GROMACS .gro file of C-alpha atoms in nm:
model
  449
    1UNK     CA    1  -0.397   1.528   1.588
    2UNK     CA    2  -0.176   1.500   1.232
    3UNK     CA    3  -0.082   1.793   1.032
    4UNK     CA    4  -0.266   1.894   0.784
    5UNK     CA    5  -0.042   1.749   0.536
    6UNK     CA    6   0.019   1.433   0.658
    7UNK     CA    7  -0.100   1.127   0.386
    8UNK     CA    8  -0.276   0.852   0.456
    9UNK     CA    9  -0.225   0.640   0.182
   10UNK     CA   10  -0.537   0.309   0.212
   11UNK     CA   11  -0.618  -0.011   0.081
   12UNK     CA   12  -0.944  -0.149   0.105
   13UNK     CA   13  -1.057  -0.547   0.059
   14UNK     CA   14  -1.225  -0.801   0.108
   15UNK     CA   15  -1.506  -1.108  -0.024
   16UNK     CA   16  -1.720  -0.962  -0.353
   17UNK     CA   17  -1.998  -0.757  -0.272
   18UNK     CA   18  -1.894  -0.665   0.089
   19UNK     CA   19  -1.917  -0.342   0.004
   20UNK     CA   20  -1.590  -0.185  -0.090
   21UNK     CA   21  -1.673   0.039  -0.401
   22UNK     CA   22  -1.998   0.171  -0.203
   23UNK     CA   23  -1.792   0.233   0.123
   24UNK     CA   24  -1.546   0.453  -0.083
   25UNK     CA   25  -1.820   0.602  -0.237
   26UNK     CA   26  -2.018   0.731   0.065
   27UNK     CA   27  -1.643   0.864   0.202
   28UNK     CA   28  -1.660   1.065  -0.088
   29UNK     CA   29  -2.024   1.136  -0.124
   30UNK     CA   30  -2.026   1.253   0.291
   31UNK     CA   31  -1.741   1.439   0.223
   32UNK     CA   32  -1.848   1.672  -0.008
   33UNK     CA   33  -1.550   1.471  -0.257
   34UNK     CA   34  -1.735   1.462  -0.543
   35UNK     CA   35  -1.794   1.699  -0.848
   36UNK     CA   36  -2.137   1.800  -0.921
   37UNK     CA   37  -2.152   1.641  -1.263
   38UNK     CA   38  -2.034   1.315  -1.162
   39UNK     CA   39  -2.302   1.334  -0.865
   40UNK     CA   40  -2.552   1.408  -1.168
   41UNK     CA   41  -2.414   1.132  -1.369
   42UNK     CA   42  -2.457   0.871  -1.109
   43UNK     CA   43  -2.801   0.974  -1.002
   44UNK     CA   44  -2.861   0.922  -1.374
   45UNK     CA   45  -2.738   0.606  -1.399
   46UNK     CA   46  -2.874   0.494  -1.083
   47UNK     CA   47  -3.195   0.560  -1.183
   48UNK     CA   48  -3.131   0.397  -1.558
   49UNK     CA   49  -3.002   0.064  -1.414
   50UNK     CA   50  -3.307   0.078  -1.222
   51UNK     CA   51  -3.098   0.043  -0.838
   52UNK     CA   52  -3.347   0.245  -0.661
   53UNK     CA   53  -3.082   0.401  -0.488
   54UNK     CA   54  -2.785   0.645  -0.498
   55UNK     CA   55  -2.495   0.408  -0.622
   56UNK     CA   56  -2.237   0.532  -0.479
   57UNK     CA   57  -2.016   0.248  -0.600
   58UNK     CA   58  -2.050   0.371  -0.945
   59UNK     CA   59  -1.823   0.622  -0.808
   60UNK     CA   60  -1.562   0.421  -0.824
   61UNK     CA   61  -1.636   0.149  -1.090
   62UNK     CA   62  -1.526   0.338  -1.368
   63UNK     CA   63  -1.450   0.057  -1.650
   64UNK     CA   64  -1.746  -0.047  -1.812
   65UNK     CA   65  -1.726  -0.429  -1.761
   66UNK     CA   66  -1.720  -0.371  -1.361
   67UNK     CA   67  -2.050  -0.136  -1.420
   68UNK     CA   68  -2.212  -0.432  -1.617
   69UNK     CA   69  -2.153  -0.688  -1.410
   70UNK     CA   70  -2.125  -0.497  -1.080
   71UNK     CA   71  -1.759  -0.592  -0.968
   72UNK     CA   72  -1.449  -0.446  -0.901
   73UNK     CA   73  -1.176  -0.570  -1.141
   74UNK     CA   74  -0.904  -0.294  -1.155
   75UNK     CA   75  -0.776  -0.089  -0.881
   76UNK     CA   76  -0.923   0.204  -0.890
   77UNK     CA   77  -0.722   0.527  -0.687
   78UNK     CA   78  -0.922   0.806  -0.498
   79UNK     CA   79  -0.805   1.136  -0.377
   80UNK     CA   80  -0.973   1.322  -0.109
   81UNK     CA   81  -0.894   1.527   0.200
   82UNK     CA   82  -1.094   1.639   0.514
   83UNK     CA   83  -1.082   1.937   0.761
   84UNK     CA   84  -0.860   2.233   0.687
   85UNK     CA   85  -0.689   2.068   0.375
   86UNK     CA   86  -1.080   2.046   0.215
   87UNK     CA   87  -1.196   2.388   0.305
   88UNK     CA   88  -0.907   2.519   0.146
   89UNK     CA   89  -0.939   2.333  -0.172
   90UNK     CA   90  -1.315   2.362  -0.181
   91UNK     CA   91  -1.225   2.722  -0.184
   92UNK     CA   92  -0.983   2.771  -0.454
   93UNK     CA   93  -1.150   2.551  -0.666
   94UNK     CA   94  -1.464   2.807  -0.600
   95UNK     CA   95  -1.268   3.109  -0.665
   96UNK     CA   96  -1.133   2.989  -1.012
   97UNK     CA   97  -1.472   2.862  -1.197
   98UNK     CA   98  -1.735   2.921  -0.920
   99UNK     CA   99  -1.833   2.582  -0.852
  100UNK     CA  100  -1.694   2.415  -0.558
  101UNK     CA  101  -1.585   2.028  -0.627
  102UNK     CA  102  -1.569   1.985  -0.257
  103UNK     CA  103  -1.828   2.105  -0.014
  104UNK     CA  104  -1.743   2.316   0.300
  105UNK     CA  105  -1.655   2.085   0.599
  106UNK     CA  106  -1.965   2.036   0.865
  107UNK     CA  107  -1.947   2.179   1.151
  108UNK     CA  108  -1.950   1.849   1.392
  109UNK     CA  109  -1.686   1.637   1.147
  110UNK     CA  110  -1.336   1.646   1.010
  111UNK     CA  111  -1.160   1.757   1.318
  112UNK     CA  112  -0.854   1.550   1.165
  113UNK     CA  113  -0.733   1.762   0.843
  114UNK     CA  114  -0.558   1.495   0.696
  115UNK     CA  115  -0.520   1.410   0.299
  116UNK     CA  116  -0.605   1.107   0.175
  117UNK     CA  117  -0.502   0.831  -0.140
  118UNK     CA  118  -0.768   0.524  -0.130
  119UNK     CA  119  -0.752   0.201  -0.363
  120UNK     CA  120  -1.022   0.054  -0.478
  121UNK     CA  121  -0.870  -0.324  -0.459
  122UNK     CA  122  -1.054  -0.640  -0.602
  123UNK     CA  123  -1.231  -0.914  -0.421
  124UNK     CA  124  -1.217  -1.172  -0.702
  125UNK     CA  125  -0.980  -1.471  -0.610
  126UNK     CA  126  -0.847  -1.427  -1.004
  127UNK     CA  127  -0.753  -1.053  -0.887
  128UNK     CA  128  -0.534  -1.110  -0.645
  129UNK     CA  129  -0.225  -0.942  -0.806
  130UNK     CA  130  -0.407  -0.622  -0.836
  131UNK     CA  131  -0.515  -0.645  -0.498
  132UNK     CA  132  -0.119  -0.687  -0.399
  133UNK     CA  133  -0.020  -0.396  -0.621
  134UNK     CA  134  -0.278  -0.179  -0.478
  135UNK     CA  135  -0.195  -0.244  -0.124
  136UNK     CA  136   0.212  -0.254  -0.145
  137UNK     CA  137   0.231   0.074  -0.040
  138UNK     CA  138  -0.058   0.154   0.191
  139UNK     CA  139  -0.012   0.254   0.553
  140UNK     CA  140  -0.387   0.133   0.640
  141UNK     CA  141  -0.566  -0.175   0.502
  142UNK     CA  142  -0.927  -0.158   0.531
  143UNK     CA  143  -1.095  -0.560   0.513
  144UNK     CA  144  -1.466  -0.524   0.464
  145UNK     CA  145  -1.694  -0.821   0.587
  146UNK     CA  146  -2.038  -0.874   0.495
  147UNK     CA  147  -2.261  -0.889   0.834
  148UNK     CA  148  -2.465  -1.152   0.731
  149UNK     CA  149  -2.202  -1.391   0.579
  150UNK     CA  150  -1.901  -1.345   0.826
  151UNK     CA  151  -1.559  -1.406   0.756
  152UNK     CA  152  -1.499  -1.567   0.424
  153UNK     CA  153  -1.240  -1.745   0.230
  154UNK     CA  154  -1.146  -1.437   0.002
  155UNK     CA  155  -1.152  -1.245   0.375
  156UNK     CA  156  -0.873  -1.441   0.483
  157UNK     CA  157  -0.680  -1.436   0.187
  158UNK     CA  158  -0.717  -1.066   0.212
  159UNK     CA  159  -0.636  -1.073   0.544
  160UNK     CA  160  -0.338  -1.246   0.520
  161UNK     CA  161  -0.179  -1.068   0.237
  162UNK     CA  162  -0.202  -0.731   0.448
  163UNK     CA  163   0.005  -0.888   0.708
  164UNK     CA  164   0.277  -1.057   0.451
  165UNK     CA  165   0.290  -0.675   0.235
  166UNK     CA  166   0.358  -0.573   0.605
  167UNK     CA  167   0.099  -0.301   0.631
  168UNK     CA  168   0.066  -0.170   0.954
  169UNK     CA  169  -0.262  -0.070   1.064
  170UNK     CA  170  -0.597  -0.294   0.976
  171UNK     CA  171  -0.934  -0.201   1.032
  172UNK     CA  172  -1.224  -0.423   0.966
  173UNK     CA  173  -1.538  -0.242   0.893
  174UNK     CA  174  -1.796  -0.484   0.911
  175UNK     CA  175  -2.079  -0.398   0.677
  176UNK     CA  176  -2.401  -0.411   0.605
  177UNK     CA  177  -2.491  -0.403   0.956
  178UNK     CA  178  -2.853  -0.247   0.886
  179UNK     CA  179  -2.939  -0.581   0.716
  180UNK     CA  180  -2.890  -0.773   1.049
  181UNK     CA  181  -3.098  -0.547   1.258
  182UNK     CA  182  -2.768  -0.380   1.383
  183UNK     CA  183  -2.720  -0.671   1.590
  184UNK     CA  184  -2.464  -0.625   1.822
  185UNK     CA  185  -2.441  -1.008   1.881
  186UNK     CA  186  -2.376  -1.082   1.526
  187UNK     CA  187  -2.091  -0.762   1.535
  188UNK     CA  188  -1.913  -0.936   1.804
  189UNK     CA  189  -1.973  -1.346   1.667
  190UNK     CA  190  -1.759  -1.227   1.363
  191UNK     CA  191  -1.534  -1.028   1.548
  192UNK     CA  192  -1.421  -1.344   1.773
  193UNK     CA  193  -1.421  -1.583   1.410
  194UNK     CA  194  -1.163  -1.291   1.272
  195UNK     CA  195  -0.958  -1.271   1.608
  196UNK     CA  196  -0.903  -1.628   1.683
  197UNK     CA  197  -0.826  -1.692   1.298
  198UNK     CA  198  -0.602  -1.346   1.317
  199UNK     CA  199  -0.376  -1.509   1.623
  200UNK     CA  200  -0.133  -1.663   1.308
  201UNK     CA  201  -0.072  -1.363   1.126
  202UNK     CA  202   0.155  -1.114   1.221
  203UNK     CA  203  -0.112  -0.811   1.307
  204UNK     CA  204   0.014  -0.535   1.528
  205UNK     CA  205  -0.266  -0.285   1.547
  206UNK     CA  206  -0.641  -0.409   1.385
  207UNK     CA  207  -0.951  -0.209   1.508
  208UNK     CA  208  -1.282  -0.324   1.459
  209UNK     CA  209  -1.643  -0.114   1.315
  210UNK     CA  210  -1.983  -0.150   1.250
  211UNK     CA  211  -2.107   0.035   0.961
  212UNK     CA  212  -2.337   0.045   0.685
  213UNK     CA  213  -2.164   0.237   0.377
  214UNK     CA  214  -2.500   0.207   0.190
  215UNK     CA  215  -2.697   0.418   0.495
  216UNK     CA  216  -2.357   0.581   0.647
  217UNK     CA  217  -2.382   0.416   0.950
  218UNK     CA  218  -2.033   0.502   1.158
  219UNK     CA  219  -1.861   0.567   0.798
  220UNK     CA  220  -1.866   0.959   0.852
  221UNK     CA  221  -2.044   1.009   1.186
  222UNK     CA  222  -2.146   0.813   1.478
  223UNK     CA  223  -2.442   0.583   1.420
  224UNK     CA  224  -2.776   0.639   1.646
  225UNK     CA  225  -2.871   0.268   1.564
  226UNK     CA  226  -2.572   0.152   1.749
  227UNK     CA  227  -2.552   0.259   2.099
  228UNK     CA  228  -2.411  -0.019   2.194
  229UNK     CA  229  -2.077   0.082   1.991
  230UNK     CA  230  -1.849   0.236   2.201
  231UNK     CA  231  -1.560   0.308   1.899
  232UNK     CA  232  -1.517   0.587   1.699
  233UNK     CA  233  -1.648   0.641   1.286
  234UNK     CA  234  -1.454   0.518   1.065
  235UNK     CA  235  -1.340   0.862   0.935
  236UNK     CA  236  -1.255   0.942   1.264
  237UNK     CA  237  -1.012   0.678   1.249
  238UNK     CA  238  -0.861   0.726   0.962
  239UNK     CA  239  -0.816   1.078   1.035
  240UNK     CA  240  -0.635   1.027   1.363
  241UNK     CA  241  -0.437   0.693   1.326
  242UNK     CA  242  -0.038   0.740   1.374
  243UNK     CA  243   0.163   0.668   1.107
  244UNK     CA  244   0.463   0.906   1.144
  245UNK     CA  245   0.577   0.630   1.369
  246UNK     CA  246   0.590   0.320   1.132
  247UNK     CA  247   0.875   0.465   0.933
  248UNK     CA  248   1.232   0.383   1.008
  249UNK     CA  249   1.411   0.646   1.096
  250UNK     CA  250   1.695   0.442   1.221
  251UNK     CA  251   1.884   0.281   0.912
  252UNK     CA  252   1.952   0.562   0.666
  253UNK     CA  253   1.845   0.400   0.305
  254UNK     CA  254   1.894   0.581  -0.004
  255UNK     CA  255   1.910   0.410  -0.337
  256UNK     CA  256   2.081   0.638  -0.610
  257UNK     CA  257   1.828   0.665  -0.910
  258UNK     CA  258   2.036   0.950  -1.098
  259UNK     CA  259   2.401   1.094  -1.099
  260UNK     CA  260   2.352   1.519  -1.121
  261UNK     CA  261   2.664   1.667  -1.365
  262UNK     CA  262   2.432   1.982  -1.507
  263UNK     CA  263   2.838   2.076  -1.656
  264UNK     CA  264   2.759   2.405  -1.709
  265UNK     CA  265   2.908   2.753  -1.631
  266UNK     CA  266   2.730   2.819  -1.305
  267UNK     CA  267   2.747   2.444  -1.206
  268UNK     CA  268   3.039   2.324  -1.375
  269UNK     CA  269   3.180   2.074  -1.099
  270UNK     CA  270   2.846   1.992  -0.941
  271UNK     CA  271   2.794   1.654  -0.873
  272UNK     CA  272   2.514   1.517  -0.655
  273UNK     CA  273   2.335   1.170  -0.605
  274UNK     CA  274   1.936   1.194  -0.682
  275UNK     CA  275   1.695   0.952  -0.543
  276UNK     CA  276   1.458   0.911  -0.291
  277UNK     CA  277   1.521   0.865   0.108
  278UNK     CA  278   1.392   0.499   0.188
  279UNK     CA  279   1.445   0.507   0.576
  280UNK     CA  280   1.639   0.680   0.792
  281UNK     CA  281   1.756   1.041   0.902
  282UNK     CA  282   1.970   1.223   0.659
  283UNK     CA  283   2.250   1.539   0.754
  284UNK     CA  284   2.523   1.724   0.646
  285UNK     CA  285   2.840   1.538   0.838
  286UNK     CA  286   2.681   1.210   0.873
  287UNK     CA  287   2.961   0.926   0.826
  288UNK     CA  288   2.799   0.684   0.499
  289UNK     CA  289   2.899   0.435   0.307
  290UNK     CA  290   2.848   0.315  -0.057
  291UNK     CA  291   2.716  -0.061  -0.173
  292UNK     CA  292   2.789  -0.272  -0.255
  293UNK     CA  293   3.159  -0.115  -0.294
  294UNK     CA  294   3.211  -0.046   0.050
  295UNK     CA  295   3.339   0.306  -0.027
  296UNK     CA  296   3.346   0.517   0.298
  297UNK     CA  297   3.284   0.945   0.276
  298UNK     CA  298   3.047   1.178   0.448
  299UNK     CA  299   2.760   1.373   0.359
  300UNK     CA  300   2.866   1.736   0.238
  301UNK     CA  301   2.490   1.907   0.172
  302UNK     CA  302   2.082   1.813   0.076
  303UNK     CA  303   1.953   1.995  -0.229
  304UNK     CA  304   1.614   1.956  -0.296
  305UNK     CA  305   1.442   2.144  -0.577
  306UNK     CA  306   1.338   2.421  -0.313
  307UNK     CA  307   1.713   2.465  -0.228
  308UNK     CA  308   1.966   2.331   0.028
  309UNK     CA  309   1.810   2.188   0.347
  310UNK     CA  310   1.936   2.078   0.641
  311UNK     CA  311   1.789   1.736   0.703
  312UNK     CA  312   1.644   1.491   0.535
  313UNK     CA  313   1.371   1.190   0.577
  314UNK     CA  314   1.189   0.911   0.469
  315UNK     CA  315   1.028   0.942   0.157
  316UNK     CA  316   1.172   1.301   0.087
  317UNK     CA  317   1.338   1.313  -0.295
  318UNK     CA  318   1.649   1.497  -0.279
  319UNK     CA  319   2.033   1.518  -0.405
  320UNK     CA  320   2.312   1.423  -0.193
  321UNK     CA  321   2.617   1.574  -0.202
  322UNK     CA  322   2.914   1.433  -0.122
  323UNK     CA  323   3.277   1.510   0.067
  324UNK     CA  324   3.477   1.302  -0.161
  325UNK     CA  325   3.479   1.189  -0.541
  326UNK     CA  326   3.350   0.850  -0.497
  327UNK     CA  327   3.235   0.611  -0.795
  328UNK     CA  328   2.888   0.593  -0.745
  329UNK     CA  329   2.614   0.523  -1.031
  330UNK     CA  330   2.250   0.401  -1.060
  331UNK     CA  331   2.143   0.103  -0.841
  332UNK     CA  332   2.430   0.172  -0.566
  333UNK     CA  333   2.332   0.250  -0.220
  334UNK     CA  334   2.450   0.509   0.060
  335UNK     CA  335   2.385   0.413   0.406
  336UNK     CA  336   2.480   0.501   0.720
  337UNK     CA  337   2.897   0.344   0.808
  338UNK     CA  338   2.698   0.167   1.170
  339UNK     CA  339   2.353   0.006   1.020
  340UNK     CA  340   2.453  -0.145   0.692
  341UNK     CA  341   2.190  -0.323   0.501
  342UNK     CA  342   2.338  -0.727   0.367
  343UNK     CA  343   2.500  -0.740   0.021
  344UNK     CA  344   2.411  -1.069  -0.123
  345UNK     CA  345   2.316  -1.234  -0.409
  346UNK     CA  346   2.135  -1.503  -0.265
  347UNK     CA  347   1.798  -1.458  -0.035
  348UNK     CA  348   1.466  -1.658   0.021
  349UNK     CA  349   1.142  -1.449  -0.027
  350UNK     CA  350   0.765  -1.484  -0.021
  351UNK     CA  351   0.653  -1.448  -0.366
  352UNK     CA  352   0.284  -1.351  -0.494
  353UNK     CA  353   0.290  -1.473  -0.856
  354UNK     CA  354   0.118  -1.266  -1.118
  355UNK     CA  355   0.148  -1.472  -1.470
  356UNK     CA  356  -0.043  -1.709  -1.609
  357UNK     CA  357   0.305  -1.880  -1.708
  358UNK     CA  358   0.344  -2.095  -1.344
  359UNK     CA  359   0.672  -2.013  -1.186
  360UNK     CA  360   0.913  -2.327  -1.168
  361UNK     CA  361   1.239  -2.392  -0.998
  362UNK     CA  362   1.484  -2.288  -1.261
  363UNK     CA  363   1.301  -2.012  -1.421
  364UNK     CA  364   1.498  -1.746  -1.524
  365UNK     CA  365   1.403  -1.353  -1.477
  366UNK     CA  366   1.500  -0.982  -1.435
  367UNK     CA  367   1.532  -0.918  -1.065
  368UNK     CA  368   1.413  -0.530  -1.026
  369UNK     CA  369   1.484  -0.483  -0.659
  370UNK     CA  370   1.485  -0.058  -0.532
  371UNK     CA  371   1.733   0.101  -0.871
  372UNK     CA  372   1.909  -0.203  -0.909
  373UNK     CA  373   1.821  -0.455  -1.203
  374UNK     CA  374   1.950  -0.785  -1.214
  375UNK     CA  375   1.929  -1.113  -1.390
  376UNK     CA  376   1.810  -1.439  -1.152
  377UNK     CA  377   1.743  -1.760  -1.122
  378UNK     CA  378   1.474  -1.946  -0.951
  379UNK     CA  379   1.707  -2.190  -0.733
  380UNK     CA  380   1.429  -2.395  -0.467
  381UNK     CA  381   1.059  -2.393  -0.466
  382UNK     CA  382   1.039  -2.406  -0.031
  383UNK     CA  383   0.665  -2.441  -0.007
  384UNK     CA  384   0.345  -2.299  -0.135
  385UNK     CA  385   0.067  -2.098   0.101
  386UNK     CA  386  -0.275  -2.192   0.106
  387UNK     CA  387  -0.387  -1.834   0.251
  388UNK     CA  388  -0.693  -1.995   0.321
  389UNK     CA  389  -0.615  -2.257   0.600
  390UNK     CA  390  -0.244  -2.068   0.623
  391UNK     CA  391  -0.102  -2.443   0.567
  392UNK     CA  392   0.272  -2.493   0.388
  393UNK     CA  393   0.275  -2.758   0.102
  394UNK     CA  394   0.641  -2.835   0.066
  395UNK     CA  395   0.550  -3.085  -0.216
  396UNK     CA  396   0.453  -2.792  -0.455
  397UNK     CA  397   0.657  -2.800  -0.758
  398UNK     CA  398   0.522  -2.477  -0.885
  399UNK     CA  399   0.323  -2.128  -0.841
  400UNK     CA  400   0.022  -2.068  -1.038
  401UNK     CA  401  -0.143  -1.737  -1.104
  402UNK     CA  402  -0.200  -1.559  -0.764
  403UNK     CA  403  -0.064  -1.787  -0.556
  404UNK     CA  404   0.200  -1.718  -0.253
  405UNK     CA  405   0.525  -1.935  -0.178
  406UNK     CA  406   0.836  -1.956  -0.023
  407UNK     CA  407   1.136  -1.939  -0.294
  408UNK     CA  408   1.538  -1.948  -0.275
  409UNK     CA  409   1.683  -1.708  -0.565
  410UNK     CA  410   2.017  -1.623  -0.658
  411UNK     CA  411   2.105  -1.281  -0.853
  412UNK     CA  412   2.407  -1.239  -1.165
  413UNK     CA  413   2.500  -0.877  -0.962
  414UNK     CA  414   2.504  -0.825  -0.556
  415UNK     CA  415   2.187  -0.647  -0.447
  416UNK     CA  416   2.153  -0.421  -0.094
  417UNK     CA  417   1.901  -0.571   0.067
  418UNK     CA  418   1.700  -0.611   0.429
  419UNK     CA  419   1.397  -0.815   0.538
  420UNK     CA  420   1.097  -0.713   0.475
  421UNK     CA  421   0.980  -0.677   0.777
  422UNK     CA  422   1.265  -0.419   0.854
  423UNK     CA  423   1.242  -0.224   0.556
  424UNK     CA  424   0.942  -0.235   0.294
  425UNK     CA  425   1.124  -0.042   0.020
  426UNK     CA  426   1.444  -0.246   0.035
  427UNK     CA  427   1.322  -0.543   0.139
  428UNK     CA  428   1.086  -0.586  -0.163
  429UNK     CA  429   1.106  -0.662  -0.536
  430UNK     CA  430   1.000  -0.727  -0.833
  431UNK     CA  431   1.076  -1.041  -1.096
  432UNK     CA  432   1.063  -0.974  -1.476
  433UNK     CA  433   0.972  -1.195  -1.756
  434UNK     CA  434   1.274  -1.107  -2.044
  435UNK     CA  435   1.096  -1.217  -2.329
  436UNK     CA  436   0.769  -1.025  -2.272
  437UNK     CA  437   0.881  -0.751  -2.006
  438UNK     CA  438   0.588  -0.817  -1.818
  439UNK     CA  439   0.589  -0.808  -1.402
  440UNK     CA  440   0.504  -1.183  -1.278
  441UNK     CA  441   0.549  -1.186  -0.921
  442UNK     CA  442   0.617  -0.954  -0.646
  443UNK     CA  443   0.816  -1.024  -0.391
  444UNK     CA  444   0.953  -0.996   0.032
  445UNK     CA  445   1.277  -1.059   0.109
  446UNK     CA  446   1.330  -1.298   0.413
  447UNK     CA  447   1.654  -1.378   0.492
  448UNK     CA  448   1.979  -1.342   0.233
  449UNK     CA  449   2.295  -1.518   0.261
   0.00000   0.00000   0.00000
């Protein structure tokens, strides 16, 4: 069972009108998620658009374009917790204006306690940038298939780009299921399409369940229309899956974002190195080195805001101290002296392209890559993905808005960098247009050189 505290951060996707907005909305309708006047206000509005139902989807739908036309276009975050965490919040929340925005746990469900960040992603084709920025940093990817339609084009795509972002648990709720008679045939049908189609992407851990977010079918609890469903709820699931394990712990990572000098009577020859840990296992005495200028030292002391610690982790934001007076500034990296990351200023990377401007060999961008910004050139188009059939067009001469390809770039400055698959935080990037400072593609390192 996780701590209490642990986050689960999620992603859901998947073909329009699967269901993604109304499965988010029943997790937070079932529970108890959702403030009493927002309840009222989508009961009104319900009723108004004449549904017939409780749209929960409305929940989540919040710009008035998606409520018109009954899409998601943005990603939309949601916050909500289960089991201890909940009770606890319900609680205080009670205590300070006596009404509760979350409703006191049931007694047969949230056994897990765990906390919980959920984007809303789009299912458009035309959205698939949002649906990349919602989903770099998730540790579960839920891909929603309608029952009745089975796996689609946008499910692939969908599919596909949680296994390039790297993110390491899928589950694919297949929905809708009351509309095929909770068929167990058609259940398993789709889940053979998905598997045999799944066999080229690199998937390490994808579960499979049967729900119906519009009826709560195995969303919360166990469903009594499908005995012949053996699994667990989807909750359940998402309560109990293991993440702690999918960090690295291995290759200390820590990308200076600040220098510390406060200068001031109490702290007058501080200096410390602010930033957040990106992998790795942090103490006092550990042998490091700085990149790209290859300066050797040790670590002295961790502050953190809460004072001096003794270790420190992934993901933990804290201020390292060192032995020596080194030359360090923002962008450089301290790792650990054995498991150095590649300074280069040349790498190949998948790239999912976000502009309307197409990006062409020779294009010329800001590089944004963990603290580090660069300038960089677009050197070789490889090939372009069609995330559809998963086929490489090495004839492409260009990327167009949301498509995925195979590029060779070179930087003006050295970058610290790993694969992707080895690191998500330094293995990714972002590119930079300089004349209008927008982002236009995303990217995963591959190899450098």
């Amino acid at each position: 069972m996780p701590p209490v505290s642990e986050l689960l951060r999620i992603a859901t996707a998947g073909s329009v009108d699967d269901g993604k907005s109304t499965l988010i909305g029943r997790l937070l309708h079932d529970t108890k998620s959702i403030l009493e006047d927002q309840l009222e206000h989508v009961a009104e509005t319900s009723e108004r658009r004449g549904d017939g139902y409780l749209n929960l989807a409305l929940l989540t739908d919040g710009l008035r374009a998606e409520r018109e036309q009954g899409i998601t276009i943005d990603v939309a975050y949601r916050y909500f917790q289960t089991g201890a965490a909940a009770g606890a919040a319900a609680a205080a929340t009670a205590n300070g204006n006596g009404t509760a925005t979350l409703g006191a746990p049931p007694e047969t469900g949230f056994r897990g306690g765990r906390k919980f960040i959920i984007a809303d992603t789009p299912g458009h084709e035309q959205y698939t940038r949002n649906m990349v920025t919602g989903a770099s940093t998730a540790d579960l990817a839920i891909v929603l298939i309608d029952a009745r339609h089975g796996v689609s084009e946008q499910t692939r795509r969908h599919a596909f780009i949680s296994s390039l972002l790297r993110i390491p648990h899928l589950v694919v709720a297949i929905n809708k299921m009351d509309l095929v008679d909770y068929s167990e045939q058609v259940f398993t049908q789709i889940v053979d399409e998905f598997t045999d189609w799944a066999t080229r992407l690199q998937l390490s851990d994808v579960n499979f369940i049967p729900i119906s977010a519009l009826k709560g079918d195995n969303v919360v609890e166990r469903s009594e229309h499908m005995p012949w469903y053996q699994g667990s709820s989807l909750l359940y699931h998402l309560e109990h899956v293991v993440i702690a394990t999918d960090r690295d712990f291995d290759d200390v990572r820590f990308p200076v974002q600040w220098v510390v000098r406060p200068m001031t009577d109490e702290h007058h020859d501080y200096r410390g190195y602010a930033g957040q840990v990106a992998a790795g296992v942090i103490k006092p005495g550990t042998d490091v080195v700085v990149l790209p200028s290859g300066r050797k030292t040790k670590i002295k002391a961790i502050d953190t805001y809460d004072g001096e610690v003794d270790v420190a982790f992934p993901n933990m934001s804290v201020t390292l101290r060192l032995e020596d007076d080194v030359d360090i500034s923002r962008g450089d990296m301290i790792v650990e002296a054995d498991e150095a990351p590649t300074v280069a200023r040349e790498f190949e990377a998948m790239i999912c392209w976000m502009s309307e401007q197409p990006m062409r060999p020779g294009g010329r961008y800001v590089i944004h890559h963990t603290t580090r910004s660069a300038k960089a050139i677009v050197d070789k188009l490889e090939y372009r993905v069609d995330v559809n059939s998963l086929d490489r067009d090495p004839e492409a001469t260009e990327l167009a808005l949301n498509e995925i390809g195979r590029v060779h770039l070179r930087s003006s400055a050295p970058l610290v960098v790993d694969p992707y698959s080895r690191n998500r935080t330094t293995g990714s990037f972002i590119l930079i247009d300089e004349a209008t400072n927008d982002t236009v593609g995303a990217g995963m390192i591959r190899s450098s050189r």
